[in-house]
Short mmCIF file of C-alpha atoms in Angstrom, two decimals:
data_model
loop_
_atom_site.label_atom_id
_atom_site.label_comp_id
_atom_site.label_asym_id
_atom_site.label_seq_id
_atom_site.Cartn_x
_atom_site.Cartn_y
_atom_site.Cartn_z
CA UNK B 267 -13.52 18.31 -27.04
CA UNK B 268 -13.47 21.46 -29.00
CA UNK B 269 -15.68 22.81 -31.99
CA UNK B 270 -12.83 22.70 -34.24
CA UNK B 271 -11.85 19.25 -33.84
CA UNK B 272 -15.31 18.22 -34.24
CA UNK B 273 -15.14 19.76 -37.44
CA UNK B 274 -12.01 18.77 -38.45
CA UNK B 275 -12.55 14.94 -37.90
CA UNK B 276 -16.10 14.39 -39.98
CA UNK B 277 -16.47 11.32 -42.08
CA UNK B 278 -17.97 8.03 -42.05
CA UNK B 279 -14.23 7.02 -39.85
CA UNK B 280 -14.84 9.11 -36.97
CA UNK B 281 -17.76 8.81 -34.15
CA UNK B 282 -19.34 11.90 -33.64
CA UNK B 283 -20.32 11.47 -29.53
CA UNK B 284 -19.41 8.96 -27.88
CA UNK B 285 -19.58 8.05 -24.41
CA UNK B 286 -18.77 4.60 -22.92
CA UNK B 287 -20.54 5.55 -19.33
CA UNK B 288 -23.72 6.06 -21.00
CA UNK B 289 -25.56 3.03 -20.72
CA UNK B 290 -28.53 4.26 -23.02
CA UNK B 291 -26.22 4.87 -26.23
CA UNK B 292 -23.37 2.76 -25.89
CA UNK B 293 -22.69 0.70 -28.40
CA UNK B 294 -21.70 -2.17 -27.53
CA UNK B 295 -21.85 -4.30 -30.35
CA UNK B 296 -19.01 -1.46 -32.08
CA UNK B 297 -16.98 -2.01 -29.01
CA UNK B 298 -16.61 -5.75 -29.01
CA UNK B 299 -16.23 -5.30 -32.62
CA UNK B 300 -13.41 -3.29 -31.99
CA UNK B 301 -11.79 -5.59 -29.61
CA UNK B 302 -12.01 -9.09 -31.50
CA UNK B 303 -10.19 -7.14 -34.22
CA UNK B 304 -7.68 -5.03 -32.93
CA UNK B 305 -7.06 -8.23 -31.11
CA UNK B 306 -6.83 -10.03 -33.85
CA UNK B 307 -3.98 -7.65 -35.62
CA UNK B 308 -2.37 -7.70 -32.08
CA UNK B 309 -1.57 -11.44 -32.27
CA UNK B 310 0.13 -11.08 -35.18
CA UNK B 311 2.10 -7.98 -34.11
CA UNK B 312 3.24 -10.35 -30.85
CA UNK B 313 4.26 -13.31 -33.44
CA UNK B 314 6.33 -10.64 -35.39
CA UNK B 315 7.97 -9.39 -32.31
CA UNK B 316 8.89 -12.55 -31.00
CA UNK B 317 10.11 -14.32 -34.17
CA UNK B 318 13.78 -14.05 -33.35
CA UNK B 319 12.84 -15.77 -30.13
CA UNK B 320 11.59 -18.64 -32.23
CA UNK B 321 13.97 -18.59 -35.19
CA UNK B 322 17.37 -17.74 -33.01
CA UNK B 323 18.65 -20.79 -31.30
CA UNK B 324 17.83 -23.53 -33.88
CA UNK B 325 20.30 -20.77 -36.48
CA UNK B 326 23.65 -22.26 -35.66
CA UNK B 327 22.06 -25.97 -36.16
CA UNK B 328 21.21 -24.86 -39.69
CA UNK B 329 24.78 -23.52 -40.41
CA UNK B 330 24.70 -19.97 -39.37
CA UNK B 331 28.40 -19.40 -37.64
CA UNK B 332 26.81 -17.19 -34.22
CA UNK B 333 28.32 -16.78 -30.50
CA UNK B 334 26.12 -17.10 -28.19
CA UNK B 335 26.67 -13.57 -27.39
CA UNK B 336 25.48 -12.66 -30.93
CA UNK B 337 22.07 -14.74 -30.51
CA UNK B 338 21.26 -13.27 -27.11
CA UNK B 339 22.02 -9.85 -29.28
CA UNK B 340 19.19 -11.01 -32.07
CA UNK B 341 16.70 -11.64 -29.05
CA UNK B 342 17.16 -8.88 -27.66
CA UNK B 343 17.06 -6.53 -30.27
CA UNK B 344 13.47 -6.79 -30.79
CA UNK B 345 13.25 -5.45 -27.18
CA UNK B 346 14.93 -2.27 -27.89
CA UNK B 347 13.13 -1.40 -30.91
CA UNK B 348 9.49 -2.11 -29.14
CA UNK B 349 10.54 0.00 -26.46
CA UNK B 350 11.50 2.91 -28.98
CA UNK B 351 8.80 2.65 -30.86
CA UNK B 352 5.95 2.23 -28.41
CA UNK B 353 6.98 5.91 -27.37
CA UNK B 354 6.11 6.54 -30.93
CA UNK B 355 2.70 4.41 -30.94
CA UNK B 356 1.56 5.37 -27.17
CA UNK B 357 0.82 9.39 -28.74
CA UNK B 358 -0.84 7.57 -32.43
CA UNK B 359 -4.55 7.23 -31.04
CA UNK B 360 -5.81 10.31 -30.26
CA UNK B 361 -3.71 11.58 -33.39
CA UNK B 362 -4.06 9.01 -36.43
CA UNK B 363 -7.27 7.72 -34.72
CA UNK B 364 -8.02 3.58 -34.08
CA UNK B 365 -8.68 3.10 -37.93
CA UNK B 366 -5.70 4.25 -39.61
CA UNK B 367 -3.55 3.38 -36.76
CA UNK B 368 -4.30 -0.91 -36.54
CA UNK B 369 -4.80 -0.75 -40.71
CA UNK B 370 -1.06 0.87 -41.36
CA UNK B 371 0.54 -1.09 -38.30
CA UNK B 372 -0.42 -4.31 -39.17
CA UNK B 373 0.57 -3.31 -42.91
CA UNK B 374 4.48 -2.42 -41.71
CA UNK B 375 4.41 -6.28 -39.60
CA UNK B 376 5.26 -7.61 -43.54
CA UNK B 377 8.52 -6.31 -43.76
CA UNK B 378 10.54 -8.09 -40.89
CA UNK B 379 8.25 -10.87 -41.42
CA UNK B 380 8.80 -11.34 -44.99
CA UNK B 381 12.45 -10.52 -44.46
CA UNK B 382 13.48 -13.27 -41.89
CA UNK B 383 11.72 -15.45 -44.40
CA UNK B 384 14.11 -14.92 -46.92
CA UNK B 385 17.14 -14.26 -45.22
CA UNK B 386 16.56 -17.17 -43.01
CA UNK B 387 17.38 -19.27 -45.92
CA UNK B 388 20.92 -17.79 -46.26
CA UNK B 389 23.62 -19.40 -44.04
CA UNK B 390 25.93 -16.73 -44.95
CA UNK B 391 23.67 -13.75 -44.11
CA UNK B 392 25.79 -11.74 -41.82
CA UNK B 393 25.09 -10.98 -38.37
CA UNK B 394 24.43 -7.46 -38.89
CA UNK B 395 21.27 -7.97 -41.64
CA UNK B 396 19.37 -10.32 -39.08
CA UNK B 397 19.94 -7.95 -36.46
CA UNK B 398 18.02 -5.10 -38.29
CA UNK B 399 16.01 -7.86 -38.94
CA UNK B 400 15.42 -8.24 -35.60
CA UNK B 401 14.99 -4.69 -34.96
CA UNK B 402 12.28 -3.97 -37.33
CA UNK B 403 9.96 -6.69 -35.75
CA UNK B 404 9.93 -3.98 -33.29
CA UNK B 405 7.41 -2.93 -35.12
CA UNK B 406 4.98 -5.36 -33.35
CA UNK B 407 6.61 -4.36 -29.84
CA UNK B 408 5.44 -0.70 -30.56
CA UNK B 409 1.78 -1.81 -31.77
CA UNK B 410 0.92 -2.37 -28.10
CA UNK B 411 1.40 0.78 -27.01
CA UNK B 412 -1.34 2.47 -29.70
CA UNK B 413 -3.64 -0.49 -29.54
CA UNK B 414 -3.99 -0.62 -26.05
CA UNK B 415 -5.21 3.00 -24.75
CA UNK B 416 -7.23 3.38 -28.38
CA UNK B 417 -9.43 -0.11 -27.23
CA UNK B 418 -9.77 1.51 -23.71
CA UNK B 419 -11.76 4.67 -25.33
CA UNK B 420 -14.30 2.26 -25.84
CA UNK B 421 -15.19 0.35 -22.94
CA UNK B 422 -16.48 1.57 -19.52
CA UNK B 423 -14.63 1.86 -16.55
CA UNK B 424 -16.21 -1.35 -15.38
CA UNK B 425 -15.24 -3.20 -18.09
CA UNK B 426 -11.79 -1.77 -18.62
CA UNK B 427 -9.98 -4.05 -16.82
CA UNK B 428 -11.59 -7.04 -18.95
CA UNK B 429 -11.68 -5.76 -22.14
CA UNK B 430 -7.84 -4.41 -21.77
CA UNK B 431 -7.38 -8.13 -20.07
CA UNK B 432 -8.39 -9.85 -23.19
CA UNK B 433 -6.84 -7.70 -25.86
CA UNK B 434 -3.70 -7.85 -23.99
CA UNK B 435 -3.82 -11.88 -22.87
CA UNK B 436 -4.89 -12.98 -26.32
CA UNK B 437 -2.33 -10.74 -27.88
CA UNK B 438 0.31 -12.05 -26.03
CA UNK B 439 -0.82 -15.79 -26.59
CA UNK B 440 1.14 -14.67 -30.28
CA UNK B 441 4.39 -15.09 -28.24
CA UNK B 442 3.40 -18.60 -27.80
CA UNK B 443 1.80 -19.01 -31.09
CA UNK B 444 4.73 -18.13 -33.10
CA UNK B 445 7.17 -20.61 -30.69
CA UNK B 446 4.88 -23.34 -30.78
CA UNK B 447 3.91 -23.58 -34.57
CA UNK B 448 7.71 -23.27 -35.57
CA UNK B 449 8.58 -25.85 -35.26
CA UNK B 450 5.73 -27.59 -36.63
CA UNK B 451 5.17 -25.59 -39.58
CA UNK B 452 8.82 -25.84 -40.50
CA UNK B 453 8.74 -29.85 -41.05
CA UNK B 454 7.25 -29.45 -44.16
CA UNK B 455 7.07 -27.56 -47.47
CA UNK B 456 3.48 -26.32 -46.93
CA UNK B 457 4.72 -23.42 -48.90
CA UNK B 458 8.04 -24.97 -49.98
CA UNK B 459 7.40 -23.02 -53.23
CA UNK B 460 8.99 -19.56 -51.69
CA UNK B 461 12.18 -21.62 -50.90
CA UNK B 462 14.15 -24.43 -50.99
CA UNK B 463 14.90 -26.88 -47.67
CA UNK B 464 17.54 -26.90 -45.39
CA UNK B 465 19.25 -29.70 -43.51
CA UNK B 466 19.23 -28.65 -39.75
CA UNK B 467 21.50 -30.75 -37.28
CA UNK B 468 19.88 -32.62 -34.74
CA UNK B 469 20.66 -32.75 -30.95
CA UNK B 470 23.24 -34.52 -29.93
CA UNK B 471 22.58 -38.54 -30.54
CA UNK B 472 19.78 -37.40 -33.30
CA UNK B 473 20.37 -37.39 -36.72
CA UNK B 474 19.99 -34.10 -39.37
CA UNK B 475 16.64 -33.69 -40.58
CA UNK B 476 15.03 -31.93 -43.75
CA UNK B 477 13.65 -28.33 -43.03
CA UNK B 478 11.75 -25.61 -44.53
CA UNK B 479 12.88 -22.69 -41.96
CA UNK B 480 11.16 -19.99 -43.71
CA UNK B 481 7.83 -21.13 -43.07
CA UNK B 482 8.41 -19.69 -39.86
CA UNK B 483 7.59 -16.60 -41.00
CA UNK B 484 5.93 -16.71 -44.42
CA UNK B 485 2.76 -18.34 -42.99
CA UNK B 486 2.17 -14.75 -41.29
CA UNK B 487 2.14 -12.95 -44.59
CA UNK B 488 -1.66 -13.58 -44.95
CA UNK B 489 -3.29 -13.45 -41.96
CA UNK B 490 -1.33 -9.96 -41.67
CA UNK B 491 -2.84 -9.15 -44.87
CA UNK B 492 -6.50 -9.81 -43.82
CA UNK B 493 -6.03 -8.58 -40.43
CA UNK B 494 -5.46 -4.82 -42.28
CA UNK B 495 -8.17 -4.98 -44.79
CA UNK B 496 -10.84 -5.60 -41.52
CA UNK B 497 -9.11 -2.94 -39.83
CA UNK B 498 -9.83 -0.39 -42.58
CA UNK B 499 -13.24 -1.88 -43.44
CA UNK B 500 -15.00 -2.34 -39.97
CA UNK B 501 -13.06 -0.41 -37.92
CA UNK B 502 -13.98 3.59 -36.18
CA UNK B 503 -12.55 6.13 -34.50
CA UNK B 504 -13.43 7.97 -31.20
CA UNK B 505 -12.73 11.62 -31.39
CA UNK B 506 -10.60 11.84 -28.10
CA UNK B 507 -8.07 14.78 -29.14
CA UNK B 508 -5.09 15.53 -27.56
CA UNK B 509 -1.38 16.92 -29.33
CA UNK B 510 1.57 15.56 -27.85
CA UNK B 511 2.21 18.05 -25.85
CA UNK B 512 -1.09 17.62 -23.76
CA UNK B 513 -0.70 14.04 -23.40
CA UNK B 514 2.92 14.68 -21.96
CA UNK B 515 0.70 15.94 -18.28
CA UNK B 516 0.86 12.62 -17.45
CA UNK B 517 4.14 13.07 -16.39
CA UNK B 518 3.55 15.37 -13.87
CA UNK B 519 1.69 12.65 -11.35
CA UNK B 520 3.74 10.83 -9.40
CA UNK B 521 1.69 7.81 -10.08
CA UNK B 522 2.53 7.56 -13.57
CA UNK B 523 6.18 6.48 -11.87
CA UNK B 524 5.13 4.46 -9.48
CA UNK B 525 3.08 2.27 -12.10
CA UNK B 526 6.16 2.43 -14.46
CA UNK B 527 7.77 0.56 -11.83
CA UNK B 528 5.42 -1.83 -11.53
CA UNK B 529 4.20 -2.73 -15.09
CA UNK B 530 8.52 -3.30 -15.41
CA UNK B 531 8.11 -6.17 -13.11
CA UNK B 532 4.98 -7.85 -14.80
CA UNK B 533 5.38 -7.09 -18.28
CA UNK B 534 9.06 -6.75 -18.14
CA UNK B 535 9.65 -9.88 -16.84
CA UNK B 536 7.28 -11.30 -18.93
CA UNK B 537 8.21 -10.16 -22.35
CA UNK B 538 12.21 -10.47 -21.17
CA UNK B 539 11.61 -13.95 -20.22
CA UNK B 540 9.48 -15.02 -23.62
CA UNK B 541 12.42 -13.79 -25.76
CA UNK B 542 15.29 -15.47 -23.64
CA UNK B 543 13.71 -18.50 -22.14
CA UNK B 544 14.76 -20.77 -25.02
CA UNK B 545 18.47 -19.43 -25.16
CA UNK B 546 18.45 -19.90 -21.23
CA UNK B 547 17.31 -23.51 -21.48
CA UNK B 548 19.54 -24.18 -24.81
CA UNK B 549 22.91 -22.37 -21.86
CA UNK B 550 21.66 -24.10 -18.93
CA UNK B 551 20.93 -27.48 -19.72
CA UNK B 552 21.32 -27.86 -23.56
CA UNK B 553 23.58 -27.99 -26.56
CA UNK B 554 25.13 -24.54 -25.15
CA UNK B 555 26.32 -25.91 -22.01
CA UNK B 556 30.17 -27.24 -22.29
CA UNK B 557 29.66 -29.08 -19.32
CA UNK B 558 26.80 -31.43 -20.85
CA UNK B 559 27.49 -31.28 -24.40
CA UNK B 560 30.93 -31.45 -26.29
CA UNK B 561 31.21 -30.01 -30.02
CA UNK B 562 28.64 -29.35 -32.45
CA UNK B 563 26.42 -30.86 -34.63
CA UNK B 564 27.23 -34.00 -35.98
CA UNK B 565 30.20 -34.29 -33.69
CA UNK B 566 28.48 -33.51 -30.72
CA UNK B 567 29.28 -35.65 -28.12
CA UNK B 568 27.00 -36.24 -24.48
CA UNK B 569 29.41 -35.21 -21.67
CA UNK B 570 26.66 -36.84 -18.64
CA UNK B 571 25.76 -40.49 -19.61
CA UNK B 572 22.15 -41.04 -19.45
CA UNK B 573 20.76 -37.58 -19.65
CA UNK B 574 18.53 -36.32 -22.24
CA UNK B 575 19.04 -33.23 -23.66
CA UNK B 576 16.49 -30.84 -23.63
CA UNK B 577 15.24 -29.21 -27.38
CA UNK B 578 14.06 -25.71 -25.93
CA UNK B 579 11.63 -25.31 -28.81
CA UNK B 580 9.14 -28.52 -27.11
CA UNK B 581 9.38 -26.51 -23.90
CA UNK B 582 10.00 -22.06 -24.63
CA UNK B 583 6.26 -21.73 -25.36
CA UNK B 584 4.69 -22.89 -22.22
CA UNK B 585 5.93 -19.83 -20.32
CA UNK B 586 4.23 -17.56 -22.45
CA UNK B 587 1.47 -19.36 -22.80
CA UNK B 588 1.05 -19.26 -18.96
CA UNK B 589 1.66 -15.86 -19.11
CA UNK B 590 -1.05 -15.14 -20.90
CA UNK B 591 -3.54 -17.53 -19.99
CA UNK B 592 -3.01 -15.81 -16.54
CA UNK B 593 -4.00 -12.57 -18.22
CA UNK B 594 -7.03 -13.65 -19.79
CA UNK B 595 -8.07 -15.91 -16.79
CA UNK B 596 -7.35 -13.39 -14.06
CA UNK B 597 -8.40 -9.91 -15.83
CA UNK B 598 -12.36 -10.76 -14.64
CA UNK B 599 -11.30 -10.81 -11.30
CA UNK B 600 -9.42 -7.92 -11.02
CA UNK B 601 -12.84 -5.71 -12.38
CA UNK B 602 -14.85 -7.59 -9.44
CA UNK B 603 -12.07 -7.66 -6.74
CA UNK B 604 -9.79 -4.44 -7.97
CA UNK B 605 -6.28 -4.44 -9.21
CA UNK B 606 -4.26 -3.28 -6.49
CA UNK B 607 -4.97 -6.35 -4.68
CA UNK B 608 -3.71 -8.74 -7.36
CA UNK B 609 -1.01 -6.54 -8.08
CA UNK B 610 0.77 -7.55 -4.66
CA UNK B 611 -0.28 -11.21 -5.09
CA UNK B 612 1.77 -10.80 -8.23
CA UNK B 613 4.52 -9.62 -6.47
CA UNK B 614 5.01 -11.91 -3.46
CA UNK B 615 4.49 -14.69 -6.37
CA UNK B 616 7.04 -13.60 -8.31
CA UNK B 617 9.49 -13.15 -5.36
CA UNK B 618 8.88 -17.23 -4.37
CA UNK B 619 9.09 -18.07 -7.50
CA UNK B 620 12.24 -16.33 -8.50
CA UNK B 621 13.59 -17.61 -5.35
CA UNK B 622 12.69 -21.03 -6.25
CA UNK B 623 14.59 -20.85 -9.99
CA UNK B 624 17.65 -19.76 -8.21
CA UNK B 625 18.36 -22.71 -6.94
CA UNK B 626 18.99 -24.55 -10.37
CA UNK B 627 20.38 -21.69 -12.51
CA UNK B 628 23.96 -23.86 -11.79
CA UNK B 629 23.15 -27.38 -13.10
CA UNK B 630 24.70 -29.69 -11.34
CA UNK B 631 26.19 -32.17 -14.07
CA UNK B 632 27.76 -34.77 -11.50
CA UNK B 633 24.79 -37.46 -12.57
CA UNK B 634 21.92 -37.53 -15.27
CA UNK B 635 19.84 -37.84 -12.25
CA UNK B 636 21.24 -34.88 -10.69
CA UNK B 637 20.80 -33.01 -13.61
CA UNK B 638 17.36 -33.93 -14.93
CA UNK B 639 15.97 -32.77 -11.29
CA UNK B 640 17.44 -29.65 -11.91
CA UNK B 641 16.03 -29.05 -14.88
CA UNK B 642 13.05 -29.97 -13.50
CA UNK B 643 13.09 -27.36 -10.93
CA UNK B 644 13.93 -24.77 -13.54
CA UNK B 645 11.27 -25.54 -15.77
CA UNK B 646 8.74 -25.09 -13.39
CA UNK B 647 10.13 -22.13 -11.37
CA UNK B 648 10.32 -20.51 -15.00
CA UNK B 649 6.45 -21.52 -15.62
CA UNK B 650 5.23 -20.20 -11.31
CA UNK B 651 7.05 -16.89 -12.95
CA UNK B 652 5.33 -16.33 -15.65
CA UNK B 653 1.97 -16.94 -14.25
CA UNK B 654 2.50 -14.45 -11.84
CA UNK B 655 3.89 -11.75 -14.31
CA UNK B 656 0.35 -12.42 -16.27
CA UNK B 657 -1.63 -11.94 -12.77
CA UNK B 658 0.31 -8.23 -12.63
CA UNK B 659 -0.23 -7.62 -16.21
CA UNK B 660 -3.91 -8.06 -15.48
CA UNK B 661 -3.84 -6.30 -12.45
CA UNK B 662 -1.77 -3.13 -13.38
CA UNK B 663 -4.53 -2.75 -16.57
CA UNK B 664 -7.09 -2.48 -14.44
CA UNK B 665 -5.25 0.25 -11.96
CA UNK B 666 -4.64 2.60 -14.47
CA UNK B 667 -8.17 3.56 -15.58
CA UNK B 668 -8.77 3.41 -12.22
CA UNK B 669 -5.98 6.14 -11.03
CA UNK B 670 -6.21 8.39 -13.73
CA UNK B 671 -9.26 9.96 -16.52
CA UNK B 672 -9.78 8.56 -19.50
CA UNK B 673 -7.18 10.48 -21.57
CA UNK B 674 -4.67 10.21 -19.56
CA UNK B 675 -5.27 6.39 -18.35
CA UNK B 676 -4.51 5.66 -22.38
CA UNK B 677 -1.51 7.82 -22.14
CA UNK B 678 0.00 5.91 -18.94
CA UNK B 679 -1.28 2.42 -20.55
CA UNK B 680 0.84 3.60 -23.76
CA UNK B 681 3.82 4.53 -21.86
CA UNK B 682 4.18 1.70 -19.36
CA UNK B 683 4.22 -0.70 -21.69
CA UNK B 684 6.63 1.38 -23.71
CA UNK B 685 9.25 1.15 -20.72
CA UNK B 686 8.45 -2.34 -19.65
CA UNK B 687 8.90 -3.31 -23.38
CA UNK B 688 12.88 -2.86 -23.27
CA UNK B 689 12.28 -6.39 -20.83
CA UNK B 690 13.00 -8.45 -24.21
CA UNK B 691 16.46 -6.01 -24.54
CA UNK B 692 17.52 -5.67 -20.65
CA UNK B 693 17.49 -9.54 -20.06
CA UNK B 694 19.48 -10.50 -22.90
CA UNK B 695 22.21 -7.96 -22.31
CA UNK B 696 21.52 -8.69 -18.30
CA UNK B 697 22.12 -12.48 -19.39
CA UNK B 698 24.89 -12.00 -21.79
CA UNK B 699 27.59 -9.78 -19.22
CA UNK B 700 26.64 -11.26 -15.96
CA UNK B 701 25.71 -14.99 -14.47
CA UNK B 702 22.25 -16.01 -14.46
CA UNK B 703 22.22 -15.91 -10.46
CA UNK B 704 23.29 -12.16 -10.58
CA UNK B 705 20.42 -11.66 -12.85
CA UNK B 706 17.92 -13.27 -11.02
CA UNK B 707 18.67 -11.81 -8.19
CA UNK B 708 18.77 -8.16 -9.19
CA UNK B 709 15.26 -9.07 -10.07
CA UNK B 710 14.41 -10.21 -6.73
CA UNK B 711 15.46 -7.35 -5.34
CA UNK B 712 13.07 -5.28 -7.45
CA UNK B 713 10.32 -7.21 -7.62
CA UNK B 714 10.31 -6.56 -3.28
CA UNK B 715 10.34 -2.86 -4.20
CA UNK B 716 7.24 -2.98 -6.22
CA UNK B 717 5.24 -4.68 -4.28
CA UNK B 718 5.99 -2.49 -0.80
CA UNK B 719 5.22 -0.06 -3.42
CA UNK B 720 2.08 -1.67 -4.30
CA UNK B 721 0.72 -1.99 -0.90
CA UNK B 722 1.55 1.06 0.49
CA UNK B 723 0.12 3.26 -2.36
CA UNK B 724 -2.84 1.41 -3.55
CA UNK B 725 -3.45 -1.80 -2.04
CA UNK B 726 -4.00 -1.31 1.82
CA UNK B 727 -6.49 0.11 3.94
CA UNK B 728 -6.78 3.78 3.73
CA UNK B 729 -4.10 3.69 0.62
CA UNK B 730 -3.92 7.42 -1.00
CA UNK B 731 -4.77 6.15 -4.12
CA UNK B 732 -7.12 2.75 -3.80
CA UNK B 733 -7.68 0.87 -7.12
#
């Protein structure tokens, strides 16, 4: 670090030395501090990123006139903008500095938050306002990519792919957080004062019920609100420096690439999975299917006699929830067994287990029978795949601090996740123009690549770059 930017960055925000490797004077008390909070705010970002997911297929049962085209489209969206923006975040840290960083970002999550909460109220709200909507809760898409490499300045290498493990498995536990409590939260007018109710149509056979849909988002607003003011008040700032120009020589190592590649297939799949999974169910084996269900709401009519329909919202946040429980669970591991390792085991999962959902992405609707085992089989082919994108998301943040220095480790950390962010974006448009088979097997297909690549660059005996 140069003179100058020592000088520059003085003031009670910004650590003077620090070094994570020295046993003798790291702090470790700041550094778990750190992490609980940063976690903390990351949560929240995940449960604004993934509130379309949540709020999206239950719009047309409260009157909203959507295709199905047009809700994949509000799903996705989110995806985009967290990919664009976590090119923005990943260069923040060494720039803006952990403090200011986590304070303003959680600070920004209020405005698509507090926005779905009103507009969600509106059954004549055009398409076009919940789809900015939906791309300003990008927002929390492009947290991850600052939050990330700034926790990793302050942990040692031995503990990098734990702490990173934890911020990332808890934060993503918001994607399952914000699909689970919906529906809860909404039955009843816990803060009915910011709005009226709703009547939202049942499924088919159930009758309309009494709703308060903007719960679904207003019971962020304060946690968002505390979440900044400990980020400001406890919160430091190492003095890594680096203009965007210098943090651009990551691109120059081929392994930057190669792990762009892989974090796709963990994160990607995860993150494009959390956002669709609900839609998928609601296509496949739900209201959205012609084949089992005839008309809408109250004259929706049972095609298959027998057969119980499916409400995605009991079911959409298990996957994520597996996904990140993986994270957490398996992040250990990886610091006393190495990455690389895991990172294949992630990959031959997720081929199986891909495999395995194949086989009931065509319902067959001859018999309720016929059709409930499908489901069945989807549901937990859906669940084996998300536990194995969580193993790779553990396993892939414990590679990179292991493949490259500490500067540059944040900078790939920032910029995988950047890429694999646009998951949320590339399965709803992969969903929406070709069949759910095609899909899935495109993504067979790639998940093979990765893990040859895997094991032939970092996994196996004698691999050029062992982590």
């Amino acid at each position: 670090m140069s003179r100058e930017a020592v000088e520059v960055r003085r003031g009670s925000e910004w650590l003077q030395s620090w070094d994570p490797e020295n046993e003798e004077t790291w702090d470790k008390r700041l550094a778990w501090t750190t992490l609980s909070i940063t976690t903390f705010t990351l949560v929240l970002c995940f449960a604004s990123w993934f509130l379309a997911s949540a709020i999206a297929p239950k719009l047309t049962n409260l009157g909203f006139d959507f295709t199905q085209s047009q809700l994949y489209w509000l799903t996705s969206m989110p995806g985009l903008a967290g990919g664009l923006m976590r090119l923005v975040w990943m260069v923040l840290p060494p720039i803006m500095g952990t403090r200011k960083m986590v304070t303003f970002t959680t600070l920004l999550l209020i405005f698509p938050v507090l926005g779905w909460g009103v507009r969600v109220q509106d059954p004549t709200t055009s398409f076009w306002e919940l789809l900015i909507l939906s791309f300003l809760s990008g927002i929390g898409g492009g947290a991850f990519s600052g939050f990330m490499p700034s926790t990793s300045y302050f942990f040692p290498r031995r503990l990098q792919g734990t702490a990173l493990g934890l911020q990332a498995g808890i934060g993503n536990f918001g994607v399952s957080l914000v699909q689970l409590l919906t529906p809860w939260i909404i039955g009843f007018g816990l803060i009915g004062f910011l709005g009226s109710s709703q009547t939202m149509q049942g499924l088919p056979g159930k009758p309309p019920s009494e709703v308060w849909y903007q719960n679904a988002a207003f019971i962020y607003i304060p946690f968002i609100l505390i979440g900044a003011v400990l980020a400001w008040t406890m919160l430091k700032s190492v003095p890594v420096t680096a203009n965007i120009r210098q943090q651009f020589d990551i691109f120059r190592s081929q392994d930057t690439w190669w792990m762009t590649l892989i974090y796709i297939m963990t994160f990607g799949t995860f993150s494009g999975l959390s956002a669709q999974f609900g839609l998928l169910m609601k296509n496949l084996y739900g209201a959205g299917n012609p084949d089992i269900v005839h008309g809408v709401g109250q004259s929706a009519q049972l095609l298959v006699a027998g057969y119980s329909v499916p409400d995605p919202v009991k079911y959409v946040f298990l996957g994520p929830l597996v996904g990140a429980g993986a994270r957490v669970l398996f992040s250990p591991l990886t610091d006393r067994m190495g990455g690389a390792k895991w990172t294949v085991v992630s990959g031959v999962g997720l081929i199986a287990s891909i495999a395995w959902t194949m086989t009931a992405l065509v319902p067959d609707t001859s018999s309720a029978d016929a059709l409930s085992s499908d489901f069945r089989t989807f549901l937990y082919g859906m669940l084996a795949i998300f536990l194995f994108s969580g193993i790779g998301n553990a396993s892939t943040f414990k590679q990179m601090p292991m493949i490259f220095e500490r500067r540059q480790a944040g900078g790939v950390i920032g910029w995988t996740a950047a890429i694999a962010a646009f998951g949320p974006f590339l399965f709803g448009v992969g969903l929406t123009i070709m069949s759910p088979s095609t899909f899935y097997a495109i993504g067979i297909a790639w998940a093979v690549m990765c893990t040859v690549i895997a094991w032939m660059r970092y996994a196996r005996k004698g691999a050029p770059k062992p982590s």
